[in-house]
Amino acid sequence: DIGAHKGYFALRALAQGASCFCIEAEEHNFEALRRNLAQHPTARTMRALVVPPSMSGVLKPLKMSRKNTRHSLFEVPEGAAHSGDVQVVPTSLTLGLVLASHGPFDAVKMNIEGAENDVLASVTDWGAVKKLVFEYSFDVWPDLAVYDSLIEALTRQGWKVHPEAIPSKFREDGWWDRTVTRANDARLIWCFR
């Protein structure tokens, strides 16, 4: 569970008999995650950023949002604007390293506020992973061509990709029109192989 927040997804998975490895970058969310999963011996936690290879090992500031669910490496527009505060997360690692060093995993859930594109594009060996679900944030990556490219790349890797419906309001140049849509228009993408 990458971008585990306070562990709500993990608690559901644990209740179904799964083991979970949860990664959360934001300090207060991570402490809540640890408390929430403390009674579950099959749950492991790590405070870290999962980043593309170009950022691995680099101390990168996490931009703090006024909402405790939108902290990001990127500028996130709209109602989740950053508070101006940052946290430096002591550990950053790639998804490939997570899969190779902390697995095997049969499923990956990822919600890392806009870093999903570059992180997913960097993975060449998914190991035992058969299920992948992640959030695509159109407010961070509003270009429909970028979205289409990611879907195509996952398909070429052998994933059967099942995205939620994309936002309905795009400008003629292919960019999501945030002047018409008031929400952040994040979408879940489900992948199976």
JSON list of C-alpha atoms in Angstrom, two decimals, residues 108-110 116-117 120 131-138 147-148 150-151 154 160-166 186-192:
[
{"chain": "A", "resi": 108, "resn": "VAL", "atom": "CA", "xyz": [-0.03, -3.01, -5.27]},
{"chain": "A", "resi": 109, "resn": "LYS", "atom": "CA", "xyz": [-2.26, -0.07, -4.37]},
{"chain": "A", "resi": 110, "resn": "MET", "atom": "CA", "xyz": [-0.73, 3.35, -5.00]},
{"chain": "A", "resi": 116, "resn": "GLU", "atom": "CA", "xyz": [2.35, 7.70, -10.11]},
{"chain": "A", "resi": 117, "resn": "ASN", "atom": "CA", "xyz": [3.17, 8.34, -13.80]},
{"chain": "A", "resi": 120, "resn": "LEU", "atom": "CA", "xyz": [4.97, 3.29, -12.84]},
{"chain": "A", "resi": 131, "resn": "LYS", "atom": "CA", "xyz": [-3.22, -6.69, -9.33]},
{"chain": "A", "resi": 132, "resn": "LEU", "atom": "CA", "xyz": [-2.46, -2.98, -9.48]},
{"chain": "A", "resi": 133, "resn": "VAL", "atom": "CA", "xyz": [-4.72, -0.10, -8.58]},
{"chain": "A", "resi": 134, "resn": "PHE", "atom": "CA", "xyz": [-3.61, 3.51, -8.58]},
{"chain": "A", "resi": 135, "resn": "GLU", "atom": "CA", "xyz": [-4.97, 7.00, -8.65]},
{"chain": "A", "resi": 136, "resn": "TYR", "atom": "CA", "xyz": [-4.40, 9.19, -11.69]},
{"chain": "A", "resi": 137, "resn": "SER", "atom": "CA", "xyz": [-4.61, 12.89, -10.77]},
{"chain": "A", "resi": 138, "resn": "PHE", "atom": "CA", "xyz": [-5.80, 14.97, -13.70]},
{"chain": "A", "resi": 147, "resn": "TYR", "atom": "CA", "xyz": [-2.82, 9.72, -19.55]},
{"chain": "A", "resi": 148, "resn": "ASP", "atom": "CA", "xyz": [-3.20, 7.77, -22.81]},
{"chain": "A", "resi": 150, "resn": "LEU", "atom": "CA", "xyz": [0.53, 5.68, -19.41]},
{"chain": "A", "resi": 151, "resn": "ILE", "atom": "CA", "xyz": [-2.40, 3.39, -20.24]},
{"chain": "A", "resi": 154, "resn": "LEU", "atom": "CA", "xyz": [0.87, -0.56, -18.95]},
{"chain": "A", "resi": 160, "resn": "LYS", "atom": "CA", "xyz": [-5.28, -5.61, -18.66]},
{"chain": "A", "resi": 161, "resn": "VAL", "atom": "CA", "xyz": [-6.15, -2.01, -17.81]},
{"chain": "A", "resi": 162, "resn": "HIS", "atom": "CA", "xyz": [-9.59, -0.97, -16.57]},
{"chain": "A", "resi": 163, "resn": "PRO", "atom": "CA", "xyz": [-9.70, 2.78, -15.90]},
{"chain": "A", "resi": 164, "resn": "GLU", "atom": "CA", "xyz": [-12.58, 4.60, -14.34]},
{"chain": "A", "resi": 165, "resn": "ALA", "atom": "CA", "xyz": [-14.25, 6.95, -16.78]},
{"chain": "A", "resi": 166, "resn": "ILE", "atom": "CA", "xyz": [-12.02, 9.89, -17.61]},
{"chain": "A", "resi": 186, "resn": "ALA", "atom": "CA", "xyz": [-8.70, 11.94, -9.77]},
{"chain": "A", "resi": 187, "resn": "ARG", "atom": "CA", "xyz": [-9.53, 8.56, -11.25]},
{"chain": "A", "resi": 188, "resn": "LEU", "atom": "CA", "xyz": [-8.72, 5.03, -10.15]},
{"chain": "A", "resi": 189, "resn": "ILE", "atom": "CA", "xyz": [-7.13, 2.72, -12.67]},
{"chain": "A", "resi": 190, "resn": "TRP", "atom": "CA", "xyz": [-7.41, -1.02, -12.07]},
{"chain": "A", "resi": 191, "resn": "CYS", "atom": "CA", "xyz": [-4.92, -3.38, -13.73]},
{"chain": "A", "resi": 192, "resn": "PHE", "atom": "CA", "xyz": [-4.76, -7.18, -13.77]}
]
